[in-house]
Amino acid sequence: MPDDQQQKIFETPLYPYERSQDQDAETAVRHPVVIVGAGPVGLAAAIDLARQDVPVVVLDDNDKVSFGSRAICFAKRQLEILDRLGCGEEMVRKGVTWNLGKVFFDERRIFDFNLLPEEGHKRPAFINLQQYHFEKYLVDRVRALQAEGKPVEIRGLNRITHLADHADHVRLDVDTPEGPYKLEADWLIACDGAASPIRGMMGLDFVGRVFEDNFLIADVVMEADFPTERWFWFDPPFNRGQSALLHKQPDNVWRIDLQLGWDIDKEEEKKPEKVIPRLREMLGEEARFELEWVSIYTFQCRRMEKFRHGRVVFAGDSAHQVSPFGARGANSGIQDAENLVWKLKLVLDGKAPERLLDSYDAERVYGADENILNSSRSTDFITPKSETSRIFRDAVLDLAEENDFARPLVNSGRLSVPCTYDGGPLNGADAPGLPPRTRPGAPASDAPTGEGWLMDRLGDRFQLLAIGVEVPDTVEADGIAAHALRVAPDADPLLAERYLGAAPGAVYLMRPDQHVAARWTDFDEAAVHAALRQATGRA
Amino acid sequence: MSTLITTPNIDDADGFYADLLALHEGRDKAESDAINARLILVLANHIGDREVLSQAMEAAQAAGHHD
């Protein structure tokens, strides 16, 4: 991308401040849902709510996309979620799809890997896409929904200065370029990032582990022959004793992460005269590149004890943070939004009790812990904390060059996969003999159905996925209906492998977020009723 | 469930022990540490069974405690 175009995306207000009617109201206007933060998580939640006709207002203290590439790696599950939100195709078309990786140790290339994406999925395992593009596509989607008359607003340069929790609603003081106003929300979703001002205003904890390390992150624009692969270096000559990562993004932008260690002068390390020679050493003397963005960060692995506090629900980085290895930050935030929205809609519609939202807390805390565990382990491998851990790390890398067995121990990041909510409060019956991967709590696995991809046919509502079993068109319990989605058992062998195993047929109760609620090998109306009640917090 | 073998199980115990020392003969501590680490990983992979590996770690740790 030429520089001027690049500058434009960072400098043009995407949702410029506009005066809202609410600012002239005599008493504070009440909205069903207010979202704080127009980053990837807040926007995804807003789109999902608006699509389903839940009025939503997004407040952001800025008015532009985030500066620099930031989150760049989006996983298959998130692409499936984006498809459901109506903007997956643009992202996949723009993004860089990759499967190959190389691992280097010292001066040697020790092995290559292929993510070997499984057959029979609409979406690839990963795409790389700069966060600013990601946000731009989401804002475009918001604009398209507005054009369709959907009830969604983004208010730029609206900063919350005070929050009061009134049991059945939240009262907000909002500051704008034209002065303050008051606003009320039945529900507030705090997607205001790792430094969450909302969390601070509520005096809530955010505990965990701070890793004593600094990373220099640079985006460079480069015409280069490097292949579309993830390259990871342990202890390379150009960054002795540390690690480095090179990853391709769209528009000839390359993302480089250089570990710097703890005892450094951050301001000094960020200066181009310091950064450029480092990159030249890494990329080779002949590489021609321009530095687009440089940032230094220290990361932490931590989460809030609870993500729901009365009428305020935290999602994304405001609720949990992980190290960047594994692309588990933005990806898990999108899953938070996905998990929350259908529950919030049922509660707002009076179809489910408020305690359904406690399952958001249970399921996404479980997911956050899984992500924190994985990313902490990656960090401990990449940055050994003691002499002995370094000896073992180097032993693994030395062995990996010649020995296949050691390669699974090499941990340069375990890439984001969606969490299965094992033991989750909404899970219903399971039937023995059906494949473990689609057990209750698991996200649906995509598969061809003979009439398009399964993922394109699931979502937004409860469905009874009936494979070779007779079911009625709808099954209803307490005002919530599950709609039949009938698929032939021989429609595709991959579908049978993922949903039937050796069974001749199966019935799956799928949640609106495409997770499995319960499953059986035959249809029993009373059992489906019980599972529907379980999955909506009525059990 | 597999159980860690804690009864004598190596043929020619003295020969094995001599090989272990020979492996480290003439090496400095850094080289020896690296070889030991690689050896642990090679053996651990051969065993594979997570339960047995946990018991082995436990046994190695317990033997060092002389209270």
XYZ file of C-alpha atoms in Angstrom:
606
model
C 0.000 0.000 0.000
C 1.440 3.422 -0.898
C 2.291 5.563 2.074
C -0.351 8.192 1.461
C -3.086 5.577 1.412
C -1.616 4.053 4.537
C -1.579 7.394 6.314
C -5.169 7.925 5.238
C -6.469 4.870 7.020
C -4.870 6.011 10.272
C -5.812 9.674 9.983
C -9.323 9.668 8.595
C -11.947 9.601 11.323
C -14.041 6.479 10.730
C -16.786 7.494 13.092
C -16.329 11.249 13.548
C -18.037 12.974 16.433
C -21.605 13.983 15.698
C -24.043 15.516 18.120
C -26.592 12.993 19.308
C -30.190 13.762 20.248
C -29.364 12.251 23.618
C -27.170 15.277 24.355
C -30.191 17.572 24.145
C -32.585 15.378 26.110
C -33.868 16.764 29.407
C -33.440 13.503 31.212
C -30.881 10.818 30.495
C -32.004 8.570 27.620
C -32.101 4.836 28.409
C -30.729 2.336 25.852
C -31.047 -1.439 26.078
C -27.349 -1.985 25.371
C -24.398 0.379 25.440
C -20.998 -0.908 24.354
C -17.871 0.914 25.429
C -15.039 0.582 22.926
C -15.161 0.327 19.126
C -12.318 -2.150 18.785
C -12.722 -5.598 17.234
C -14.673 -6.991 20.195
C -17.032 -4.065 20.734
C -17.791 -3.794 17.030
C -18.391 -7.531 16.656
C -20.828 -7.462 19.588
C -22.586 -4.381 18.179
C -22.987 -5.951 14.738
C -24.353 -9.153 16.208
C -26.892 -7.314 18.367
C -27.984 -4.945 15.598
C -28.438 -7.784 13.092
C -30.885 -9.294 15.544
C -32.696 -5.967 16.034
C -31.388 -5.242 19.521
C -30.766 -1.473 19.652
C -27.168 -0.750 20.522
C -25.008 2.334 21.001
C -21.206 2.073 20.814
C -19.181 4.770 22.569
C -15.495 5.270 21.858
C -13.139 7.934 23.153
C -11.378 7.925 19.767
C -12.731 8.198 16.234
C -10.244 6.208 14.144
C -8.955 2.686 13.598
C -6.182 1.558 15.920
C -2.710 2.642 14.895
C -0.294 -0.069 13.750
C -1.046 -3.673 12.893
C -1.571 -4.917 16.495
C -3.681 -8.102 16.311
C -2.786 -9.642 12.954
C -3.675 -13.304 13.047
C -7.303 -14.398 12.847
C -8.236 -18.035 13.264
C -10.808 -20.172 11.478
C -13.384 -20.000 14.246
C -13.314 -16.210 14.152
C -13.738 -16.257 10.378
C -16.806 -18.453 10.852
C -18.155 -15.964 13.380
C -17.486 -13.132 10.938
C -19.366 -15.064 8.267
C -22.348 -15.192 10.576
C -21.977 -11.449 11.173
C -21.899 -10.892 7.411
C -18.336 -9.717 6.855
C -16.161 -12.837 6.674
C -15.763 -12.874 2.898
C -14.127 -9.419 2.659
C -11.673 -10.272 5.405
C -10.648 -13.587 3.881
C -10.268 -12.012 0.448
C -8.054 -9.239 1.828
C -6.127 -11.374 4.328
C -3.049 -13.472 3.724
C -3.754 -17.185 4.090
C -0.802 -19.185 5.380
C -0.041 -22.731 6.442
C 3.731 -23.019 6.418
C 6.182 -22.117 9.127
C 9.918 -22.327 9.632
C 11.785 -22.529 12.908
C 15.363 -21.291 13.251
C 17.794 -21.789 16.114
C 21.022 -19.840 16.246
C 22.220 -19.814 12.621
C 20.378 -22.969 11.554
C 16.974 -23.638 10.122
C 15.956 -26.577 12.270
C 12.629 -27.578 10.770
C 9.619 -26.563 8.740
C 6.013 -27.203 9.629
C 2.732 -27.244 7.807
C -0.463 -26.537 9.714
C -1.979 -29.060 7.283
C -5.448 -27.655 7.373
C -8.065 -30.336 7.636
C -10.205 -30.923 4.563
C -13.849 -30.025 4.518
C -13.923 -26.564 6.057
C -15.127 -23.435 4.323
C -12.500 -21.276 6.004
C -8.709 -21.639 6.269
C -6.934 -22.265 9.579
C -5.674 -18.677 9.731
C -5.470 -15.416 7.892
C -3.174 -12.526 8.635
C -4.860 -9.166 8.521
C -3.868 -5.946 10.230
C -6.198 -4.921 13.034
C -6.851 -1.589 11.305
C -8.240 -3.409 8.254
C -10.238 -5.692 10.517
C -11.784 -2.731 12.314
C -12.461 -0.924 9.044
C -14.411 -3.916 7.673
C -16.421 -4.111 10.875
C -17.262 -0.416 10.690
C -18.253 -0.907 7.037
C -20.574 -3.673 8.198
C -22.088 -1.355 10.827
C -22.703 1.216 8.076
C -24.380 -1.400 5.891
C -26.645 -2.410 8.776
C -27.523 1.231 9.389
C -28.449 1.554 5.718
C -30.823 -1.382 6.219
C -32.395 0.498 9.125
C -30.851 -1.631 11.861
C -30.629 0.073 15.265
C -26.892 0.664 15.710
C -24.886 3.825 16.337
C -21.185 4.482 16.862
C -20.440 7.676 18.744
C -16.856 8.828 18.289
C -15.070 11.056 20.797
C -17.531 10.008 23.507
C -15.581 9.332 26.662
C -17.102 7.918 29.814
C -16.100 9.864 32.900
C -18.330 8.281 35.513
C -20.358 5.119 35.930
C -22.999 4.383 38.532
C -24.470 0.920 38.896
C -28.180 1.070 39.780
C -28.981 -2.641 40.051
C -31.356 -2.741 37.058
C -29.467 -0.244 34.903
C -26.221 1.689 34.620
C -25.924 5.444 34.553
C -23.106 7.017 32.581
C -21.530 10.447 32.408
C -20.145 10.947 28.936
C -17.788 13.692 27.842
C -17.727 14.969 24.251
C -16.082 17.840 22.332
C -19.348 19.751 22.960
C -19.477 19.025 26.651
C -20.886 16.282 28.877
C -24.206 14.452 28.840
C -25.814 11.605 30.720
C -26.903 8.254 29.379
C -28.496 5.133 30.816
C -28.121 1.531 29.765
C -30.011 -1.603 30.754
C -26.796 -3.445 29.996
C -23.274 -2.198 29.498
C -20.657 -4.228 27.648
C -17.152 -3.030 28.504
C -14.864 -3.686 25.515
C -12.528 -0.873 26.445
C -9.259 -2.756 26.288
C -6.536 -3.950 28.616
C -6.371 -0.644 30.453
C -10.203 -0.640 30.768
C -11.298 2.675 32.313
C -14.654 1.032 33.181
C -12.878 -1.647 35.208
C -10.947 1.101 36.957
C -14.091 3.150 37.707
C -15.691 0.070 39.241
C -12.577 -0.636 41.305
C -12.364 -4.221 40.058
C -9.374 -6.509 40.262
C -7.190 -7.598 37.348
C -4.620 -9.987 38.689
C -2.157 -12.321 37.053
C 1.367 -12.664 35.954
C 3.449 -9.891 34.433
C 6.217 -11.218 32.242
C 9.402 -9.277 32.661
C 10.178 -8.803 29.037
C 9.924 -6.222 26.316
C 9.117 -6.793 22.692
C 9.729 -4.469 19.814
C 6.983 -4.778 17.226
C 7.539 -3.272 13.826
C 5.539 -3.129 10.625
C 7.757 -2.699 7.602
C 6.668 -2.151 4.023
C 8.914 -4.230 1.843
C 9.023 -5.621 -1.676
C 10.564 -8.950 -0.771
C 10.707 -12.515 -1.928
C 10.156 -13.961 1.519
C 7.457 -16.590 1.165
C 4.091 -16.371 2.914
C 5.221 -18.249 5.981
C 5.637 -17.744 9.683
C 9.339 -17.604 10.534
C 10.384 -17.891 14.135
C 13.934 -17.574 15.441
C 15.311 -18.731 18.767
C 18.562 -17.017 19.685
C 19.401 -15.707 16.182
C 22.687 -13.920 15.410
C 20.802 -10.651 14.843
C 19.109 -10.797 18.248
C 21.375 -12.824 20.509
C 19.820 -14.588 23.456
C 16.355 -13.475 22.347
C 13.665 -14.475 19.850
C 12.271 -13.003 16.652
C 9.207 -13.472 14.472
C 8.523 -12.530 10.862
C 5.019 -12.738 9.457
C 3.431 -11.479 6.260
C 0.409 -9.209 6.156
C -1.535 -7.818 3.181
C -0.206 -4.847 1.150
C 3.467 -5.936 1.407
C 3.485 -5.124 5.088
C 5.627 -7.447 7.175
C 5.245 -7.838 10.878
C 8.409 -8.264 12.892
C 8.532 -9.007 16.611
C 11.909 -8.750 18.310
C 12.312 -9.762 21.904
C 14.457 -7.191 23.716
C 14.805 -8.409 27.284
C 13.904 -6.593 30.436
C 16.593 -4.076 31.229
C 16.301 -1.702 28.283
C 15.582 1.932 27.548
C 12.234 1.782 25.746
C 12.403 5.247 24.222
C 15.910 4.621 22.945
C 15.024 1.219 21.430
C 12.081 2.705 19.520
C 14.172 5.281 17.653
C 14.447 4.539 13.925
C 18.245 4.893 14.077
C 18.226 2.035 16.556
C 15.506 -0.078 14.934
C 16.562 0.090 11.274
C 20.071 -1.404 11.731
C 18.516 -4.265 13.720
C 16.039 -4.980 10.936
C 18.747 -4.700 8.285
C 20.705 -7.375 10.106
C 17.629 -9.581 10.189
C 16.338 -9.036 6.658
C 19.698 -8.859 4.891
C 21.657 -5.930 3.452
C 19.841 -6.105 0.119
C 16.319 -5.809 1.575
C 14.644 -2.493 0.806
C 12.069 -1.605 3.394
C 10.361 1.279 5.084
C 9.430 1.376 8.714
C 5.705 1.998 9.118
C 5.037 1.480 12.806
C 7.098 0.625 15.858
C 5.881 -0.141 19.305
C 7.342 -1.660 22.454
C 5.243 -3.633 24.826
C 5.461 -5.648 27.999
C 2.817 -8.271 28.266
C 0.869 -9.876 31.010
C -1.245 -12.964 31.452
C -4.141 -12.144 33.714
C -7.899 -12.022 33.983
C -10.657 -10.557 36.071
C -12.042 -12.896 38.681
C -15.527 -12.504 37.191
C -16.517 -11.101 33.787
C -20.066 -10.192 34.769
C -20.700 -7.621 37.459
C -24.447 -7.028 37.663
C -25.444 -5.070 34.576
C -21.863 -4.580 33.409
C -20.264 -7.329 31.365
C -16.594 -7.309 30.385
C -15.411 -8.775 27.075
C -12.039 -9.021 25.331
C -8.840 -7.484 26.708
C -10.743 -5.609 29.422
C -11.542 -9.001 30.974
C -8.426 -10.991 30.160
C -4.984 -10.582 28.669
C -2.566 -13.110 27.274
C 0.901 -13.027 25.782
C 0.819 -12.496 22.023
C 2.190 -15.946 21.177
C -0.666 -17.940 19.763
C -2.909 -15.105 18.604
C -5.229 -15.626 21.510
C -6.062 -12.007 22.317
C -8.405 -10.654 19.655
C -9.503 -14.176 18.736
C -10.724 -14.909 22.244
C -12.365 -11.490 22.476
C -14.429 -12.234 19.369
C -15.502 -15.506 21.015
C -16.531 -13.553 24.121
C -18.809 -11.363 22.022
C -20.192 -14.417 20.242
C -20.939 -16.145 23.538
C -22.563 -13.109 25.117
C -24.828 -11.701 22.430
C -27.364 -14.494 22.020
C -27.718 -14.796 25.775
C -28.193 -11.082 26.219
C -30.812 -11.058 23.463
C -32.816 -13.849 25.131
C -32.657 -12.025 28.460
C -33.681 -8.704 26.875
C -36.561 -10.428 25.087
C -37.710 -11.878 28.414
C -37.229 -15.421 27.108
C -34.482 -16.451 29.501
C -33.693 -15.569 33.101
C -30.882 -13.171 33.898
C -28.827 -16.002 35.297
C -28.251 -17.224 31.729
C -25.640 -14.471 31.661
C -23.761 -16.157 34.478
C -23.031 -18.918 31.980
C -21.176 -16.281 29.918
C -18.984 -15.794 32.939
C -18.491 -19.531 33.507
C -17.777 -20.378 29.869
C -15.557 -17.463 28.980
C -13.565 -17.587 32.225
C -12.919 -21.220 31.336
C -11.840 -20.117 27.851
C -9.624 -17.356 29.256
C -7.902 -19.802 31.602
C -7.197 -22.145 28.700
C -5.727 -19.275 26.692
C -3.659 -18.018 29.620
C -2.315 -21.518 30.246
C -1.304 -21.960 26.616
C 0.243 -18.563 26.191
C 2.107 -18.760 29.525
C 3.622 -22.074 28.447
C 4.717 -20.572 25.130
C 6.299 -17.681 26.958
C 8.140 -19.999 29.324
C 9.578 -21.865 26.344
C 10.499 -18.792 24.317
C 11.955 -16.946 27.295
C 13.441 -19.493 29.720
C 13.291 -18.170 33.262
C 16.243 -20.088 34.709
C 19.508 -21.645 33.603
C 17.971 -25.114 33.719
C 14.911 -24.132 31.709
C 17.236 -22.673 29.084
C 19.242 -25.920 28.999
C 16.055 -27.898 28.372
C 14.793 -25.399 25.801
C 18.056 -25.605 23.866
C 18.044 -29.404 24.194
C 14.586 -29.536 22.601
C 15.699 -27.279 19.745
C 18.939 -29.220 19.166
C 17.029 -32.507 19.084
C 14.256 -31.124 16.879
C 16.616 -30.616 13.967
C 17.085 -34.371 13.448
C 14.335 -35.943 15.555
C 10.649 -35.698 14.753
C 9.731 -36.621 18.293
C 11.101 -33.373 19.725
C 9.195 -31.077 17.360
C 5.911 -31.119 19.265
C 7.858 -29.828 22.274
C 9.025 -26.735 20.364
C 6.666 -23.997 21.482
C 6.772 -20.739 19.566
C 3.067 -20.177 20.231
C 0.137 -22.576 20.271
C -2.220 -21.037 17.790
C -5.727 -20.134 18.816
C -8.375 -22.811 18.656
C -11.841 -22.334 20.112
C -12.519 -23.618 23.573
C -14.811 -26.571 24.238
C -16.889 -25.744 27.299
C -16.417 -29.113 28.984
C -18.518 -29.322 32.109
C -20.199 -26.033 31.155
C -23.461 -25.071 32.869
C -25.466 -25.135 29.623
C -24.366 -28.570 28.433
C -27.045 -31.218 28.169
C -27.102 -34.895 27.350
C -24.355 -36.697 25.495
C -24.727 -40.000 23.684
C -21.954 -42.578 23.953
C -20.261 -43.532 20.723
C -20.598 -40.190 18.944
C -17.320 -38.438 17.994
C -15.586 -36.605 20.879
C -14.865 -33.496 18.792
C -18.566 -32.590 18.615
C -19.403 -33.333 22.254
C -21.630 -30.939 24.218
C -19.822 -27.639 24.774
C -17.779 -27.963 21.569
C -18.029 -25.476 18.730
C -19.598 -27.028 15.648
C -17.083 -28.481 13.212
C -17.677 -27.316 9.696
C -18.398 -29.940 7.031
C -19.983 -30.150 3.580
C -23.694 -31.016 3.836
C -24.523 -31.581 0.191
C -26.341 -28.239 0.278
C -23.488 -25.917 1.224
C -21.279 -25.658 4.281
C -22.724 -26.644 7.612
C -21.509 -23.406 9.198
C -23.466 -21.342 6.684
C -26.622 -23.189 7.734
C -26.127 -22.847 11.509
C -26.382 -19.902 13.808
C -28.497 -17.151 15.387
C -31.083 -19.544 16.808
C -31.413 -22.962 18.371
C -31.396 -25.675 15.747
C -31.944 -29.392 15.775
C -29.348 -30.762 13.424
C -30.905 -34.060 12.398
C -28.650 -36.414 10.490
C -30.592 -39.410 9.286
C -33.152 -39.132 12.104
C -36.767 -37.945 11.733
C -37.490 -34.760 13.706
C -40.414 -32.296 13.675
C -39.943 -28.856 12.050
C -39.785 -27.189 15.436
C -39.554 -28.257 19.041
C -40.533 -25.632 21.581
C -39.913 -25.370 25.297
C -41.023 -22.345 27.356
C -41.205 -20.078 24.315
C -37.856 -21.032 22.828
C -37.969 -22.995 19.608
C -35.364 -25.247 18.061
C -35.707 -25.440 14.274
C -34.964 -28.578 12.331
C -31.940 -28.652 10.038
C -32.064 -31.969 8.218
C -28.982 -33.456 6.619
C -28.647 -36.845 4.926
C -26.254 -39.178 6.748
C -24.509 -39.963 3.463
C -24.310 -36.306 2.383
C -20.541 -36.291 2.883
C -18.113 -38.696 4.573
C -16.518 -35.831 6.499
C -19.879 -34.859 7.968
C -20.413 -38.473 9.047
C -16.910 -38.639 10.503
C -17.403 -35.455 12.540
C -21.001 -35.997 13.704
C -21.833 -39.690 13.533
C -18.757 -41.829 13.976
C -20.134 -45.352 13.773
C -23.729 -44.334 14.580
C -26.296 -44.546 11.743
C -27.839 -41.204 12.711
C -27.768 -38.444 15.318
C -29.654 -35.408 16.557
C -27.689 -32.381 17.768
C -29.168 -29.437 19.616
C -27.074 -26.501 18.402
C -26.919 -23.208 20.270
C -27.293 -19.863 18.495
C -23.490 -19.458 18.764
C -22.931 -22.725 16.860
C -21.810 -24.657 19.922
C -23.255 -28.089 20.666
C -25.754 -28.021 23.547
C -26.688 -31.717 23.615
C -26.835 -34.731 21.302
C -28.556 -38.062 20.931
C -28.650 -40.979 18.531
C -32.441 -40.764 18.230
C -35.161 -38.170 18.707
C -36.943 -37.835 22.031
C -39.027 -34.687 22.402
C -38.877 -34.647 26.189
C -35.080 -34.909 26.078
C -34.878 -31.961 23.666
C -37.148 -29.926 25.974
C -34.850 -30.650 28.901
C -31.759 -29.704 26.904
C -33.368 -26.463 25.701
C -34.170 -25.527 29.279
C -30.624 -26.401 30.335
C -29.138 -24.342 27.504
C -31.185 -21.275 28.393
C -30.467 -21.179 32.097
C -33.817 -22.613 33.218
C -32.674 -25.973 34.487
C -2.708 -47.536 34.139
C 1.012 -48.155 33.803
C 3.307 -48.062 36.789
C 6.921 -46.945 37.001
C 9.286 -49.884 37.278
C 11.182 -49.462 40.554
C 12.824 -52.865 40.748
C 16.183 -53.560 39.043
C 15.511 -53.639 35.301
C 18.821 -52.942 33.497
C 20.874 -55.813 32.157
C 24.556 -55.302 32.903
C 24.020 -52.447 35.365
C 27.753 -51.777 35.705
C 28.203 -51.600 31.958
C 25.344 -49.105 31.632
C 26.779 -46.968 34.412
C 30.210 -46.974 32.774
C 28.615 -45.866 29.475
C 26.854 -43.036 31.274
C 30.143 -41.803 32.726
C 31.905 -42.263 29.394
C 29.281 -40.084 27.767
C 30.420 -37.195 29.963
C 34.141 -37.966 29.947
C 36.260 -34.894 29.195
C 33.287 -32.543 28.813
C 32.765 -29.313 30.655
C 29.672 -28.724 32.758
C 27.746 -26.867 30.035
C 28.225 -29.693 27.554
C 27.308 -32.307 30.140
C 24.204 -30.384 31.193
C 23.095 -30.196 27.563
C 23.677 -33.909 27.013
C 21.787 -34.791 30.175
C 18.854 -32.650 29.108
C 18.768 -34.251 25.670
C 19.041 -37.698 27.237
C 16.085 -37.016 29.527
C 14.008 -35.900 26.551
C 14.971 -38.915 24.436
C 14.121 -41.306 27.276
C 10.911 -39.473 28.148
C 9.713 -39.781 24.583
C 10.529 -43.476 24.575
C 8.437 -43.967 27.711
C 5.662 -41.737 26.428
C 3.148 -42.691 29.110
C 2.335 -39.481 31.011
C 1.467 -41.365 34.176
C 4.811 -43.172 34.239
C 6.659 -39.924 33.492
C 4.916 -38.206 36.420
C 5.866 -41.065 38.718
C 9.466 -40.888 37.467
C 9.662 -37.161 38.220
C 8.213 -37.793 41.636
C 10.728 -40.577 42.318
C 13.649 -38.411 41.165
C 12.561 -35.586 43.427
C 11.833 -37.736 46.478
C 15.235 -39.445 46.396
C 16.996 -36.114 46.871
C 15.213 -35.315 50.137
C 17.325 -36.420 53.097
C 15.506 -35.177 56.117
